XYZ file of C-alpha atoms in Angstrom:
412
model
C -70.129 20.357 36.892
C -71.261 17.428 38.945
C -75.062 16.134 38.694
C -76.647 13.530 40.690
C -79.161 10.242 39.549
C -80.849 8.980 42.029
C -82.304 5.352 42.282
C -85.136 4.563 44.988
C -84.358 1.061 46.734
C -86.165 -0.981 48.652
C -88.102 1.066 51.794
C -87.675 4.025 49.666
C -83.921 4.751 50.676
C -82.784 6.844 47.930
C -79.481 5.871 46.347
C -77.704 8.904 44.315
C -74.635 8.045 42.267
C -72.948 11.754 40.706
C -71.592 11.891 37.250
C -68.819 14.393 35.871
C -70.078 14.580 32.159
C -73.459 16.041 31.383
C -73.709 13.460 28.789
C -73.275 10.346 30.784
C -75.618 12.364 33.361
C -78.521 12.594 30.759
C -77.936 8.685 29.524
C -77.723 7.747 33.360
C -81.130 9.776 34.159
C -83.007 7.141 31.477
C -81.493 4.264 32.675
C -82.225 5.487 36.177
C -85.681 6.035 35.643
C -86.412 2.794 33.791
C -84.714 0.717 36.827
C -87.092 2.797 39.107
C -90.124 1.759 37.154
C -88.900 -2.036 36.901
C -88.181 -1.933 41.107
C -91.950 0.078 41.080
C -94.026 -2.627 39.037
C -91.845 -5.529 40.489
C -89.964 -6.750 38.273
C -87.046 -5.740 39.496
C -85.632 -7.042 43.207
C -82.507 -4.971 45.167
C -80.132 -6.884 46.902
C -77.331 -4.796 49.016
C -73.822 -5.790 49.040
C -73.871 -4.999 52.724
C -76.064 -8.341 53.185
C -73.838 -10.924 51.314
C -73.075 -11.896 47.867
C -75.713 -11.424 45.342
C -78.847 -14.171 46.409
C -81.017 -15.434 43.829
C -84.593 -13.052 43.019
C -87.829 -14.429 43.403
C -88.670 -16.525 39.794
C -90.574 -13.765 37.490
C -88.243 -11.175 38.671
C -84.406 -10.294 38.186
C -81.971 -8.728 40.568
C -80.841 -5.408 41.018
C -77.655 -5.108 42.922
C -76.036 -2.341 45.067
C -72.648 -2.333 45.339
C -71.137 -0.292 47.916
C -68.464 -1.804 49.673
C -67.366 -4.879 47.857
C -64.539 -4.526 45.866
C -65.463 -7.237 43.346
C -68.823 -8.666 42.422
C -69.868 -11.582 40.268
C -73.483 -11.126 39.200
C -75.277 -13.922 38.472
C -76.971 -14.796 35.525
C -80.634 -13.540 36.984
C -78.977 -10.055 37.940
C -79.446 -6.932 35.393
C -78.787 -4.056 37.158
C -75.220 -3.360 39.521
C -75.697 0.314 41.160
C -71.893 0.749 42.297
C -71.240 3.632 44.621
C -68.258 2.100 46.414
C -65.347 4.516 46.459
C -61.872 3.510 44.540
C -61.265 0.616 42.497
C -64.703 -2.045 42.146
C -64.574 -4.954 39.836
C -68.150 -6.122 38.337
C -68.434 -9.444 35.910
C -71.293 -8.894 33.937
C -73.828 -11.490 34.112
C -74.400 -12.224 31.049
C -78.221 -11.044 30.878
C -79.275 -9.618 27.881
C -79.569 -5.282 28.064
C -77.542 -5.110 31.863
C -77.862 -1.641 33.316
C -74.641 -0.763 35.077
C -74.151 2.814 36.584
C -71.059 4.060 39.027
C -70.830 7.183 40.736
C -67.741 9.676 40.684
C -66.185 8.529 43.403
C -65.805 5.260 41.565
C -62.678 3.546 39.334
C -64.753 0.944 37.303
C -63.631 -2.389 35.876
C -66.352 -3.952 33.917
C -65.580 -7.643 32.341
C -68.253 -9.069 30.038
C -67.485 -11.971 27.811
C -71.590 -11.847 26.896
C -74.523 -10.740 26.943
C -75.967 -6.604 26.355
C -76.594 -3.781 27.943
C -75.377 -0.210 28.973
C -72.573 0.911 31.227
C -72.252 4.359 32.271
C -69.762 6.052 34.594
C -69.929 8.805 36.653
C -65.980 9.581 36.749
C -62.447 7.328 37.902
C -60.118 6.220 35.779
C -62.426 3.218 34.276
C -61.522 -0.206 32.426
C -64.505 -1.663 30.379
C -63.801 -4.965 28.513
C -66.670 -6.496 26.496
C -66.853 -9.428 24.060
C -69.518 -11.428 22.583
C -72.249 -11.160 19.751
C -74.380 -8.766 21.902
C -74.169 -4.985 21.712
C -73.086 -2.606 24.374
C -73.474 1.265 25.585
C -70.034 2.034 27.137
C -69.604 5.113 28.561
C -66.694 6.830 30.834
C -66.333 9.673 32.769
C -63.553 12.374 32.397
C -60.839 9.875 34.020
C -58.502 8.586 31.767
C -60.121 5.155 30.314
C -59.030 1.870 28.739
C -61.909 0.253 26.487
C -61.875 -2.718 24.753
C -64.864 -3.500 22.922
C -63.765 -6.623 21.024
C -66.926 -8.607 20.215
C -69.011 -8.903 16.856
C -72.131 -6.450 18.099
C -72.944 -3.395 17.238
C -71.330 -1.389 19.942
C -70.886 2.425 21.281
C -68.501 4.149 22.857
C -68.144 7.248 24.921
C -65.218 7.806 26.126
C -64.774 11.031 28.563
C -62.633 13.942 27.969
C -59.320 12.437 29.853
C -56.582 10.468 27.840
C -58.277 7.163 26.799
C -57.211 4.138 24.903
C -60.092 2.257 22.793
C -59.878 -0.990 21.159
C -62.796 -2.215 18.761
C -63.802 -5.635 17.176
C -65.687 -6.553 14.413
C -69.114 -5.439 14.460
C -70.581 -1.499 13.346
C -69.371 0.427 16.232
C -69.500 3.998 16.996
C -67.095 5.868 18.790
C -67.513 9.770 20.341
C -64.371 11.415 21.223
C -64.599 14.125 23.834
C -60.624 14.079 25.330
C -56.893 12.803 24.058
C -57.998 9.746 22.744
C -56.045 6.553 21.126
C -58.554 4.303 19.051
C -57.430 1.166 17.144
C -60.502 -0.493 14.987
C -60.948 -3.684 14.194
C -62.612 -5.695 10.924
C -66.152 -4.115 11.353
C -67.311 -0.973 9.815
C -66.252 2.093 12.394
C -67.716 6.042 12.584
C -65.559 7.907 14.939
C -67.169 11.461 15.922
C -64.350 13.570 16.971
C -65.891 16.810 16.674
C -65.609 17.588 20.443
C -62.309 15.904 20.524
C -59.016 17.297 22.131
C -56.254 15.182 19.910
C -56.930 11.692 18.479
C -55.112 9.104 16.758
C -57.017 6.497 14.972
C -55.293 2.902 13.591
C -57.811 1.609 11.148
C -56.921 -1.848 10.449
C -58.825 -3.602 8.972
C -61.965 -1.935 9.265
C -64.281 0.507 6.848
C -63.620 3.531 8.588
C -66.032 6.663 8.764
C -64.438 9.843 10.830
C -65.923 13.158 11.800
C -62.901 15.767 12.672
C -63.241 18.761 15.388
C -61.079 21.318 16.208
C -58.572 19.052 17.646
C -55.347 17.658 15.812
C -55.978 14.287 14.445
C -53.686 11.629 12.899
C -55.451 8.806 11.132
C -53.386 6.555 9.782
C -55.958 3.520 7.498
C -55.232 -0.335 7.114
C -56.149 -2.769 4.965
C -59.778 -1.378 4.269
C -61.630 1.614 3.091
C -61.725 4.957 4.726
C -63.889 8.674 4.398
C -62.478 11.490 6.423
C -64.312 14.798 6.321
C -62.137 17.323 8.847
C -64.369 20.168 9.922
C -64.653 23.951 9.104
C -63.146 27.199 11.129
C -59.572 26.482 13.265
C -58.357 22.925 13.936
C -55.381 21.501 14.958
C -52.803 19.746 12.881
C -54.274 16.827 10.331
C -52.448 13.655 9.193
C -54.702 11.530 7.363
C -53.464 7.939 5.520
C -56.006 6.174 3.855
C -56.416 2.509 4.010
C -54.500 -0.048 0.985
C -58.482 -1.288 0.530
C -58.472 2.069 -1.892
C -61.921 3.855 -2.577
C -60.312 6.381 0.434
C -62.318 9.754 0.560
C -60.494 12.114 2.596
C -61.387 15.418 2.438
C -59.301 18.020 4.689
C -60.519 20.335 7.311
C -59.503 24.003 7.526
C -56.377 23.929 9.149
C -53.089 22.665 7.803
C -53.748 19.212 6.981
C -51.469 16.352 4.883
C -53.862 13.845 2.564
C -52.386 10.154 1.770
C -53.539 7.938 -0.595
C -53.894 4.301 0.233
C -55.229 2.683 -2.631
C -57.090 2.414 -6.237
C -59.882 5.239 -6.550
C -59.057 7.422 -3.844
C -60.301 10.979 -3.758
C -58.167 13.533 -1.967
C -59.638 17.284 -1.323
C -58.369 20.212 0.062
C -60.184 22.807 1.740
C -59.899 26.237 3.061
C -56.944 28.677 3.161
C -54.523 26.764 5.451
C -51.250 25.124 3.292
C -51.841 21.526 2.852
C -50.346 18.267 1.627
C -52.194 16.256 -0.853
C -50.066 12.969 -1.771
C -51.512 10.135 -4.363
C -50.941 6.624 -3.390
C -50.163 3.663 -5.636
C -53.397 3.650 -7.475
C -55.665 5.959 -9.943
C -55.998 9.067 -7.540
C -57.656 12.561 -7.944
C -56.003 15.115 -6.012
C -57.970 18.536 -5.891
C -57.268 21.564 -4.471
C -60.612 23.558 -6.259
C -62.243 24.314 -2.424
C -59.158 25.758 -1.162
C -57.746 29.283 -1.475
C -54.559 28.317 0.343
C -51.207 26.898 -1.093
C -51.603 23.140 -1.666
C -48.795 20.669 -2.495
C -50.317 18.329 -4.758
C -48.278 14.986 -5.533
C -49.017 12.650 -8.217
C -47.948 8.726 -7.485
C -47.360 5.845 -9.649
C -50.725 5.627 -11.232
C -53.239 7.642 -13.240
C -53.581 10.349 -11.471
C -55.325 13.580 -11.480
C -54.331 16.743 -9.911
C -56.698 20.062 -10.025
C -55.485 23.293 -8.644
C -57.561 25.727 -7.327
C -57.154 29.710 -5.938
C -54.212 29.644 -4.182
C -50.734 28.998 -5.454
C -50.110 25.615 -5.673
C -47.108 23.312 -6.531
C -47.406 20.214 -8.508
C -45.389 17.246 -8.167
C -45.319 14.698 -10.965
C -45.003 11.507 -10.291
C -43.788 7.805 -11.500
C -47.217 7.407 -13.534
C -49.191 8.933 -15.759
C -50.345 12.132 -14.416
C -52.848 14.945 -15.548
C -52.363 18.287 -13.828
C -55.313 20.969 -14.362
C -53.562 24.370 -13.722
C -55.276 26.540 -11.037
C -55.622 30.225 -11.111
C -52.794 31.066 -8.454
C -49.008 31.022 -9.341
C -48.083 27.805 -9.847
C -44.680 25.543 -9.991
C -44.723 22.628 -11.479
C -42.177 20.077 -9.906
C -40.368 16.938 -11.326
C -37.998 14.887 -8.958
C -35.496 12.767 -10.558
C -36.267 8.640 -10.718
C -34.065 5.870 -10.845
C -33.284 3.600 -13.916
C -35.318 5.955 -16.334
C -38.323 5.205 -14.495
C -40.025 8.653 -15.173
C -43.643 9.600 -15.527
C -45.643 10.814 -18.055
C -47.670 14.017 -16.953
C -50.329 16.431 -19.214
C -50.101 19.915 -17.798
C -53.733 22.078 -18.875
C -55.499 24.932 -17.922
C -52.410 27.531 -19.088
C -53.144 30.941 -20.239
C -49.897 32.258 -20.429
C -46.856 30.563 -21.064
C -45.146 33.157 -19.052
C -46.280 31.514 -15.912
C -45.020 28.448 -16.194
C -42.473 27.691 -13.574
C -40.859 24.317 -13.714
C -38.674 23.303 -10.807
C -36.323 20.351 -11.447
C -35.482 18.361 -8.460
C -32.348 15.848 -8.022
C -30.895 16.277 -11.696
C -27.832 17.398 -12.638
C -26.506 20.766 -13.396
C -27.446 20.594 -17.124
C -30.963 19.319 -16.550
C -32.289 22.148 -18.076
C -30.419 22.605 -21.441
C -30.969 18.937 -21.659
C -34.779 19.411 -21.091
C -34.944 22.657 -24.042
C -32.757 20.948 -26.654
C -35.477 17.806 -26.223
C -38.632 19.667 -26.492
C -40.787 18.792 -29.735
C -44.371 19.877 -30.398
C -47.416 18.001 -31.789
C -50.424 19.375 -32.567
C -49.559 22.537 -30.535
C -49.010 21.181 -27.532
C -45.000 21.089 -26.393
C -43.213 17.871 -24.832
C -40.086 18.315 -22.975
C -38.177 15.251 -22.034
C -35.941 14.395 -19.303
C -32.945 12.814 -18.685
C -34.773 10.220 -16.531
C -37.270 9.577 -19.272
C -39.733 11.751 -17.499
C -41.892 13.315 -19.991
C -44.077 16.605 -19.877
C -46.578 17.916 -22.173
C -47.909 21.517 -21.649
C -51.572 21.767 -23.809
C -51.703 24.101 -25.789
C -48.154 25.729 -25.463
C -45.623 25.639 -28.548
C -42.356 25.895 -26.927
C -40.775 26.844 -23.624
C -37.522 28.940 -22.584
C -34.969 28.869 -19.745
C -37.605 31.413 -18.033
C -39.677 29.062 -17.478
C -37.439 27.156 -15.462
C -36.150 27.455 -11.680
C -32.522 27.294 -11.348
């Protein structure tokens, strides 16, 4: 659906820029009708492209500029507002002004190049290019083209991007990012919240940043840096979920409903899964809770090389011990418990609780040789009713509670 802004210029010739998005349409009706009340009261002077380069406004005022035939404009430092209906490519250097009010029609590819300076851009449709830098904070918004943003300054920025393929690039300072199509978005050092809940697909590169994201329905692959992410995937179906948190550690990731792989990045992550689709939950190098008690589906839960903890939950779930010392609380589903062989005896130590019946214990030995499991029942010894079963890796595995286990209990 296409709706239509319209400015009133000088001698009350009315000039109507159309927008593809509904969104940028509502954002571009306020800044409309505050540049109508700033050309109404004076403040404001219009200058057409059609007349020359942009001429300096009357002192008191600032200029208003209507670009609809030059291909590339340089406003001056007294100009706030660029109204850009020419069709194809147009080029506009901000000004520098502090809150610029830049709006292009549909029928318009916008470049916009600020290197300071504030404001808000917002496109009707094209295949746009916004670059902004600086301390000052920016509105950028695209239409449904496929965009390239760059948003590398130290303010406070936001970013719409349309619902075409779109690249976005962010700097240092609190941004905020809403995801509507097949987006790419690599953060910067700042602290980032990416809404994709109306995205398509995304892939999001935190570097350095603290990153905040909001999944949708769409698949998304976020893979964290050197900081500090929280994930929260959303409820009913949604595409495929890769989620790596960031080496800063303190990651909370928690998955969505649909099928869904959790990494660890750090110290003091928190990994959850959710709903009844299979997923992946995979500790990192540091002290890690893995917990599968909000899902009913069949989770993969894998312990890493520190003190981790591992919950099960409804469904049956599979339990991976790792290099460190792991604690594994049993869920109510049928559950395996698996142990993959390590090099130069470099096995972990894991507590297995939460079993009612020894019966159900299914331990599935991974990489070891064919008499793995003789090896493992001729080196099980109990203390204080709990049994320890070693392996030939030095991998050892207590089961609370449990006085002995058989070849049964073992997957061959």
């Amino acid at each position: 659906m296409v709706s239509s802004v319209t400015v009133t210029g000088t001698g009350n010739t009315p000039i109507t820029l159309n927008f593809d998005s509904t969104a940028n349409f509502i954002l571009a009706q306020q800044v409309a009708a505050k540049i109508n009340s700033e050309l109404a009261s004076g403040k404001l002077v219009e200058t057409l492209d059609t007349n020359g380069p942009p001429t300096p406004p009357p002192p008191g005022t600032s200029g208003a500029y209507v670009q609809s035939v030059s291909p590339l404009v340089v406003l001056p430092h007294s100009y706030t507002v660029d109204l850009v209906t020419k069709p194809g490519q147009a080029i506009v250097f901000g000004s520098g002004a502090s809150n610029e009010m830049i709006l292009s029609g549909i029928e318009t590819s916008l470049t916009f190049i600020a290197v300071s300076g504030s404001g808000t851009v917002v496109a009707g449709g094209g295949n746009d290019r916004f670059l902004t830098s600086g301390s000052g904070a920016w509105s950028l918004n695209s239409g449904n083209g496929n965009d390239f943003i760059v948003a590398s300054g130290s303010g406070n920025d936001s970013v719409a991007a349309g619902g075409g393929h779109n690249a976005i690039i962010l700097g240092s300072g609190q941004d905020v990012v809403t995801s509507a199509g097949d987006d790419t978005v690599v953060a910067g050092s700042g602290a980032e919240t990416i809404d994709a809940t109306s995205s398509k697909s995304i892939f999001v590169e935190g570097d350095a940043s603290k990153l905040l994201f909001l999944g949708g329905q769409g698949g998304a692959t976020v893979v964290g840096g050197a900081g500090s992410d929280t994930y929260f995937g959303a409820t009913g179906p949604t595409g495929k979920q890769l989620v790596i948190g960031g080496s800063g550690g303190n990651n909370f990731l928690v998955a969505g409903d649909g099928a869904a792989t959790l990494v660890g990045g750090g110290k003091g992550d928190q990994l959850f899964a959710t709903g009844s689709a299979d997923q992946l939950l995979v500790a990192g190098k540091g002290a890690e809770t893995l917990s599968a008690a909000a899902s009913y589906g069949n989770v993969t839960l894998v312990g890493g090389s520190g003190h981790d903890l591992l919950i099960g939950g409804i469904g049956n779930d599979t339990f991976v011990g790792g290099s460190g010392h792991s604690t594994i609380q049993a869920g109510f589903g049928s559950n395996v418990f698996e142990f993959v062989k390590q090099n130069h005896h470099d096995g972990g130590n894991t507590l297995v609780t939460g079993i009612f019946d020894p019966n159900d214990i299914k331990i599935n030995l991974q990489g070891y040789g064919p008499h793995e499991v003789d090896y493992a029942l001729s080196h099980q010894t109990v203390h204080n009713g709990s049994v320890t079963v070693s392996l030939t890796d030095g991998t050892k595995v207590t089961f609370q509670d449990v006085t002995s286990l058989h070849a049964s209990n073992f997957t061959r």
